[in-house]
């Protein structure tokens, strides 16, 4: 699917009745798609999927400066009051929730 210059590729892990799209794990599908390493990548989803997708993107030649992700799963109040979303000195709800991967590398490995 392409929307105004953005390519969206959908996949599911296991076959399901009514789904006629791609079936397979996201990290493997990304490598299969072999995207242009000159592009920017936005990754969202469960943390484990993000971790393996980033590894696959690095194998393809992407740098951490080209990959953005979202950390909203850490958020509770969303307005900087509960303190549940902090990673080091950053509050996901106030400083993010979208971060570039090289920015996340500068934070404690708490995510
Ligand atoms: S979600 Fe509560 S402080 Fe960020």
Short mmCIF file of C-alpha atoms and ligand atoms in Angstrom, two decimals:
data_model
loop_
_atom_site.label_atom_id
_atom_site.label_comp_id
_atom_site.label_asym_id
_atom_site.label_seq_id
_atom_site.Cartn_x
_atom_site.Cartn_y
_atom_site.Cartn_z
CA UNK A 1 0.00 0.00 0.00
CA UNK A 2 1.38 3.45 -0.86
CA UNK A 3 -0.02 6.66 0.57
CA UNK A 4 1.48 9.98 -0.54
CA UNK A 5 5.04 8.69 -0.77
CA UNK A 6 4.80 6.37 2.24
CA UNK A 7 4.99 2.64 1.66
CA UNK A 8 3.06 0.51 4.14
CA UNK A 9 3.72 -3.23 4.21
CA UNK A 10 1.50 -5.41 6.36
CA UNK A 11 2.17 -8.90 7.63
CA UNK A 12 0.82 -11.24 10.29
CA UNK A 13 2.76 -13.95 12.14
CA UNK A 14 0.43 -16.86 11.38
CA UNK A 15 -2.12 -17.53 8.66
CA UNK A 16 -5.65 -16.53 9.54
CA UNK A 17 -8.92 -17.04 7.74
CA UNK A 18 -9.84 -13.93 5.80
CA UNK A 19 -6.26 -12.61 5.53
CA UNK A 20 -4.83 -12.65 2.04
CA UNK A 21 -1.79 -10.52 2.75
CA UNK A 22 1.76 -11.48 3.69
CA UNK A 23 2.37 -13.99 6.46
CA UNK A 24 5.64 -13.98 8.40
CA UNK A 25 7.53 -12.28 11.21
CA UNK A 26 8.13 -8.58 10.77
CA UNK A 27 11.95 -8.73 11.07
CA UNK A 28 12.10 -11.40 8.36
CA UNK A 29 9.63 -9.52 6.17
CA UNK A 30 11.71 -6.35 6.42
CA UNK A 31 14.78 -8.21 5.21
CA UNK A 32 12.71 -9.83 2.45
CA UNK A 33 11.48 -6.39 1.29
CA UNK A 34 15.10 -5.18 1.18
CA UNK A 35 14.19 -1.48 1.48
CA UNK A 36 16.39 1.27 0.07
CA UNK A 37 18.99 2.12 2.72
CA UNK A 38 18.65 5.77 1.80
CA UNK A 39 15.18 5.89 3.40
CA UNK A 40 13.96 6.60 6.91
CA UNK A 41 12.23 3.81 8.83
CA UNK A 42 9.47 4.12 11.44
CA UNK A 43 9.05 1.04 13.66
CA UNK A 44 6.29 0.55 16.21
CA UNK A 45 4.96 -2.50 17.99
CA UNK A 46 5.94 -4.79 20.83
CA UNK A 47 9.47 -4.15 22.19
CA UNK A 48 10.76 -7.60 21.18
CA UNK A 49 9.59 -7.09 17.59
CA UNK A 50 11.23 -3.66 17.51
CA UNK A 51 14.49 -5.11 18.83
CA UNK A 52 14.69 -7.81 16.16
CA UNK A 53 13.53 -5.47 13.41
CA UNK A 54 16.28 -3.00 14.27
CA UNK A 55 18.83 -5.83 14.11
CA UNK A 56 17.53 -6.77 10.66
CA UNK A 57 17.66 -3.17 9.49
CA UNK A 58 21.27 -2.92 10.63
CA UNK A 59 22.09 -6.07 8.66
CA UNK A 60 20.64 -4.33 5.61
CA UNK A 61 22.88 -1.32 6.18
CA UNK A 62 20.58 1.11 7.98
CA UNK A 63 22.11 3.24 10.72
CA UNK A 64 20.43 4.05 14.04
CA UNK A 65 20.07 7.66 12.85
CA UNK A 66 17.68 6.45 10.13
CA UNK A 67 15.34 4.51 12.41
CA UNK A 68 12.63 5.98 14.64
CA UNK A 69 10.49 4.13 17.14
CA UNK A 70 7.87 4.91 19.71
CA UNK A 71 8.04 4.11 23.42
CA UNK A 72 4.43 4.85 24.38
CA UNK A 73 3.98 1.44 26.02
CA UNK A 74 5.86 2.86 29.03
CA UNK A 75 3.36 5.69 29.49
CA UNK A 76 0.58 5.79 32.11
CA UNK A 77 -0.69 9.32 32.80
CA UNK A 78 0.75 10.80 29.61
CA UNK A 79 1.15 14.28 31.09
CA UNK A 80 4.39 14.09 33.10
CA UNK A 81 2.82 13.51 36.54
CA UNK A 82 3.13 9.81 37.41
CA UNK A 83 6.85 9.27 36.71
CA UNK A 84 6.20 5.81 35.23
CA UNK A 85 7.65 6.51 31.82
CA UNK A 86 11.09 7.84 32.61
CA UNK A 87 14.21 6.36 31.03
CA UNK A 88 17.10 8.01 32.81
CA UNK A 89 16.44 11.73 32.67
CA UNK A 90 13.92 11.50 29.82
CA UNK A 91 10.18 11.27 30.19
CA UNK A 92 8.66 9.36 27.30
CA UNK A 93 5.41 11.32 27.56
CA UNK A 94 7.11 14.71 27.50
CA UNK A 95 10.35 14.11 25.54
CA UNK A 96 8.88 11.57 23.10
CA UNK A 97 7.16 9.24 22.68
CA UNK A 98 8.99 8.99 19.34
CA UNK A 99 12.78 8.66 19.53
CA UNK A 100 15.53 8.00 17.06
CA UNK A 101 17.49 4.86 17.94
CA UNK A 102 20.76 6.67 18.44
CA UNK A 103 18.95 8.90 20.97
CA UNK A 104 17.78 5.79 22.84
CA UNK A 105 21.34 4.46 22.92
CA UNK A 106 22.34 7.52 24.94
CA UNK A 107 19.83 6.56 27.66
CA UNK A 108 20.19 3.86 30.33
CA UNK A 109 19.25 0.42 28.99
CA UNK A 110 15.93 0.37 30.85
CA UNK A 111 13.62 -0.04 27.86
S1 LIG B 1 3.37 8.85 31.58
FE1 LIG B 1 3.24 9.67 33.55
S2 LIG B 1 5.03 10.84 33.75
FE2 LIG B 1 5.07 10.12 31.71
#
